[in-house]
């Protein structure tokens, strides 16, 4: 088709050409087979959803979900194929129309939230899946020491101090007494346990991820077959094919669903997945992107050792769980209810800091080290990084935006609050997520966004613009400028 012409009009003409090419392809190409089967979730997982996600009826092989299952005549099939084509053309046309208002300067900046611009990606639904085993922080010391057969008084005293300083109250965990009874080698120092750990993790992330996805699909209210792309993020599994394929099959996604996996990005993974989904949604008219993040600490679970002091920090801070989100541009007003518009995203790493967050896989699982200077390193760059995002809309004061920060730990949140001179309530939802779930790696930013949605709906957040931030190995900064939607 050639290169698109420059400027707004050129981009609109380019989108119109894409729509014409789509029509030509649809008239000559068969419709893809769409699968609708959902697998039930284990009782050990508790998907969080406002309404159940009802299974879609299976369609005969080769039929689109908009077609009936009673083998219609060729005339009827051609008519319904035309309906499908019209629907897809309308979705592409809506993107073309939104280009007039969505391209060029972001604009905005004042008080009050926007209705959003059509061409920008939007957050349409959220969901989460949690293990059944709840671990109150006040019981962590006894549970961990009993599970690892440790009776060292110094270890007990240190773990008790850590449990108080993390500010965590509740976490959810895959690891249990029953699992350790089945695999006693997991609590034996120096034992090669990578294979059983991966077996546990690979199964757990599928169960948790599927539960979170079903919750998000139930809130979204549209069939799973309408998902066009899947972005899967995890630092807890290692296999070929990956969890993205098994989740697509388990959820009944179309075989034509385009899958992307982001692995071992640690705590910045959730924000990286949002950035990836935003790019996909805005560059594929009519697409709907399902993001799934699933994590478990089983790979890093081991008995305490003086040679690995960080193990106790992990025991006091990290939890397990999964989250899911659905993202798309040009939402259908009668069917979709977006609450956040994803305006601009960026990523940056700090040279020379690759050892500050360090993890290596061995025969005993993953050995994880976290530098004590991590909060200091983040503080050294955070102001300039945030200004890159805020400058897009001309905002100068850090208290003039709302904040959704991945809570890696209380020290990081405290440093941000002091360095940027934030009002005490600015990081309230991040602290709340840390308190109720712990640090669940890539998932936690989605738990923060769930609390953000609640605050936006209640009207307690008055700012129009906000920032999503997360920090991971590298040290890598992930940031996104977002806008609340009425």
Tab-separated table of N, CA and C in Angstrom, residues 56-112:
chain	number	residue	atom	x	y	z
A	56	UNK	N	-19.199	-19.716	26.967
A	56	UNK	CA	-19.864	-19.522	25.697
A	56	UNK	C	-20.135	-20.884	25.069
A	57	UNK	N	-21.259	-21.049	24.416
A	57	UNK	CA	-21.540	-22.331	23.759
A	57	UNK	C	-20.565	-22.587	22.629
A	58	UNK	N	-20.155	-23.856	22.508
A	58	UNK	CA	-19.231	-24.224	21.426
A	58	UNK	C	-19.938	-24.089	20.083
A	59	UNK	N	-19.204	-23.625	19.084
A	59	UNK	CA	-19.727	-23.534	17.736
A	59	UNK	C	-19.130	-24.651	16.897
A	60	UNK	N	-19.840	-25.114	15.894
A	60	UNK	CA	-19.267	-26.124	15.011
A	60	UNK	C	-17.990	-25.624	14.378
A	61	UNK	N	-17.113	-26.552	14.029
A	61	UNK	CA	-15.805	-26.221	13.489
A	61	UNK	C	-15.946	-25.313	12.274
A	62	UNK	N	-15.173	-24.216	12.278
A	62	UNK	CA	-15.130	-23.339	11.129
A	62	UNK	C	-16.100	-22.190	11.183
A	63	UNK	N	-17.005	-22.140	12.156
A	63	UNK	CA	-17.993	-21.083	12.204
A	63	UNK	C	-17.561	-19.973	13.146
A	64	UNK	N	-17.882	-18.745	12.780
A	64	UNK	CA	-17.623	-17.578	13.597
A	64	UNK	C	-18.669	-17.521	14.706
A	65	UNK	N	-18.350	-16.977	15.888
A	65	UNK	CA	-19.335	-16.945	16.978
A	65	UNK	C	-20.583	-16.154	16.657
A	66	UNK	N	-20.526	-15.249	15.681
A	66	UNK	CA	-21.733	-14.504	15.325
A	66	UNK	C	-22.677	-15.328	14.451
A	67	UNK	N	-22.201	-16.473	13.976
A	67	UNK	CA	-23.045	-17.321	13.143
A	67	UNK	C	-23.739	-18.368	13.990
A	68	UNK	N	-24.952	-18.729	13.649
A	68	UNK	CA	-25.694	-19.757	14.389
A	68	UNK	C	-25.114	-21.138	14.086
A	69	UNK	N	-25.499	-22.107	14.931
A	69	UNK	CA	-24.917	-23.443	14.821
A	69	UNK	C	-25.826	-24.419	14.080
A	70	UNK	N	-26.785	-23.917	13.261
A	70	UNK	CA	-27.724	-24.837	12.607
A	70	UNK	C	-27.445	-24.961	11.101
A	71	UNK	N	-26.148	-24.762	10.726
A	71	UNK	CA	-25.722	-24.947	9.330
A	71	UNK	C	-26.623	-24.185	8.358
A	72	UNK	N	-26.566	-22.860	8.340
A	72	UNK	CA	-27.434	-22.070	7.466
A	72	UNK	C	-27.049	-22.255	6.000
A	73	UNK	N	-27.928	-21.762	5.150
A	73	UNK	CA	-27.694	-21.865	3.718
A	73	UNK	C	-26.553	-20.952	3.300
A	74	UNK	N	-26.069	-21.135	2.052
A	74	UNK	CA	-24.968	-20.305	1.563
A	74	UNK	C	-25.373	-18.834	1.555
A	75	UNK	N	-26.623	-18.541	1.181
A	75	UNK	CA	-27.089	-17.147	1.176
A	75	UNK	C	-27.040	-16.568	2.584
A	76	UNK	N	-27.510	-17.357	3.569
A	76	UNK	CA	-27.493	-16.886	4.949
A	76	UNK	C	-26.064	-16.678	5.436
A	77	UNK	N	-25.158	-17.614	5.052
A	77	UNK	CA	-23.762	-17.472	5.480
A	77	UNK	C	-23.139	-16.222	4.889
A	78	UNK	N	-23.420	-15.948	3.598
A	78	UNK	CA	-22.868	-14.744	2.985
A	78	UNK	C	-23.404	-13.491	3.661
A	79	UNK	N	-24.699	-13.505	4.010
A	79	UNK	CA	-25.304	-12.355	4.676
A	79	UNK	C	-24.643	-12.105	6.024
A	80	UNK	N	-24.451	-13.185	6.800
A	80	UNK	CA	-23.863	-13.023	8.132
A	80	UNK	C	-22.391	-12.671	8.045
A	81	UNK	N	-21.679	-13.201	7.030
A	81	UNK	CA	-20.293	-12.795	6.844
A	81	UNK	C	-20.216	-11.303	6.565
A	82	UNK	N	-21.227	-10.788	5.834
A	82	UNK	CA	-21.278	-9.345	5.607
A	82	UNK	C	-21.467	-8.575	6.890
A	83	UNK	N	-22.275	-9.146	7.830
A	83	UNK	CA	-22.473	-8.488	9.115
A	83	UNK	C	-21.157	-8.416	9.888
A	84	UNK	N	-20.389	-9.517	9.856
A	84	UNK	CA	-19.094	-9.537	10.538
A	84	UNK	C	-18.174	-8.495	9.926
A	85	UNK	N	-18.154	-8.427	8.592
A	85	UNK	CA	-17.311	-7.455	7.906
A	85	UNK	C	-17.708	-6.035	8.301
A	86	UNK	N	-19.022	-5.771	8.326
A	86	UNK	CA	-19.486	-4.425	8.695
A	86	UNK	C	-19.046	-4.058	10.096
A	87	UNK	N	-19.120	-5.038	11.034
A	87	UNK	CA	-18.706	-4.779	12.410
A	87	UNK	C	-17.231	-4.400	12.461
A	88	UNK	N	-16.401	-5.156	11.744
A	88	UNK	CA	-14.963	-4.876	11.771
A	88	UNK	C	-14.663	-3.552	11.081
A	89	UNK	N	-15.401	-3.226	10.008
A	89	UNK	CA	-15.182	-1.953	9.334
A	89	UNK	C	-15.563	-0.788	10.243
A	90	UNK	N	-16.649	-0.970	11.036
A	90	UNK	CA	-17.052	0.086	11.961
A	90	UNK	C	-15.977	0.326	13.006
A	91	UNK	N	-15.357	-0.768	13.513
A	91	UNK	CA	-14.298	-0.610	14.498
A	91	UNK	C	-13.119	0.139	13.897
A	92	UNK	N	-12.750	-0.201	12.636
A	92	UNK	CA	-11.638	0.490	11.993
A	92	UNK	C	-11.997	1.943	11.705
A	93	UNK	N	-13.252	2.189	11.281
A	93	UNK	CA	-13.682	3.549	10.986
A	93	UNK	C	-13.661	4.424	12.221
A	94	UNK	N	-14.035	3.831	13.390
A	94	UNK	CA	-14.037	4.625	14.622
A	94	UNK	C	-12.642	5.117	14.951
A	95	UNK	N	-11.628	4.289	14.627
A	95	UNK	CA	-10.246	4.719	14.844
A	95	UNK	C	-9.894	5.859	13.906
A	96	UNK	N	-10.348	5.773	12.646
A	96	UNK	CA	-10.077	6.852	11.694
A	96	UNK	C	-10.708	8.157	12.163
A	97	UNK	N	-11.977	8.066	12.640
A	97	UNK	CA	-12.668	9.274	13.087
A	97	UNK	C	-11.999	9.880	14.304
A	98	UNK	N	-11.505	9.002	15.206
A	98	UNK	CA	-10.885	9.511	16.431
A	98	UNK	C	-9.537	10.145	16.169
A	99	UNK	N	-8.962	9.900	14.977
A	99	UNK	CA	-7.641	10.451	14.693
A	99	UNK	C	-7.667	11.971	14.708
A	100	UNK	N	-8.793	12.585	14.254
A	100	UNK	CA	-8.895	14.039	14.245
A	100	UNK	C	-8.677	14.633	15.625
A	101	UNK	N	-9.237	13.930	16.664
A	101	UNK	CA	-9.115	14.464	18.018
A	101	UNK	C	-7.992	13.819	18.798
A	102	UNK	N	-7.567	12.610	18.396
A	102	UNK	CA	-6.601	11.877	19.191
A	102	UNK	C	-5.158	12.079	18.789
A	103	UNK	N	-4.904	12.558	17.548
A	103	UNK	CA	-3.531	12.729	17.103
A	103	UNK	C	-3.028	14.107	17.472
A	104	UNK	N	-1.711	14.242	17.447
A	104	UNK	CA	-1.127	15.534	17.756
A	104	UNK	C	-0.932	15.702	19.237
A	105	UNK	N	-1.091	16.918	19.730
A	105	UNK	CA	-0.840	17.223	21.141
A	105	UNK	C	-1.832	16.507	22.031
A	106	UNK	N	-1.351	16.016	23.170
A	106	UNK	CA	-2.236	15.356	24.131
A	106	UNK	C	-3.233	16.346	24.694
A	107	UNK	N	-2.772	17.528	24.992
A	107	UNK	CA	-3.666	18.561	25.498
A	107	UNK	C	-4.128	18.291	26.903
A	108	UNK	N	-5.205	18.887	27.306
A	108	UNK	CA	-5.728	18.698	28.645
A	108	UNK	C	-4.950	19.492	29.645
A	109	UNK	N	-4.941	19.122	30.819
A	109	UNK	CA	-4.202	19.718	31.918
A	109	UNK	C	-4.981	20.439	32.948
A	110	UNK	N	-5.759	20.906	33.398
A	110	UNK	CA	-6.729	21.450	34.280
A	110	UNK	C	-7.298	20.454	35.248
A	111	UNK	N	-8.283	20.877	35.951
A	111	UNK	CA	-8.913	20.012	36.940
A	111	UNK	C	-10.063	19.237	36.300
A	112	UNK	N	-10.468	18.178	36.942
A	112	UNK	CA	-11.567	17.377	36.425
A	112	UNK	C	-11.074	16.369	35.419
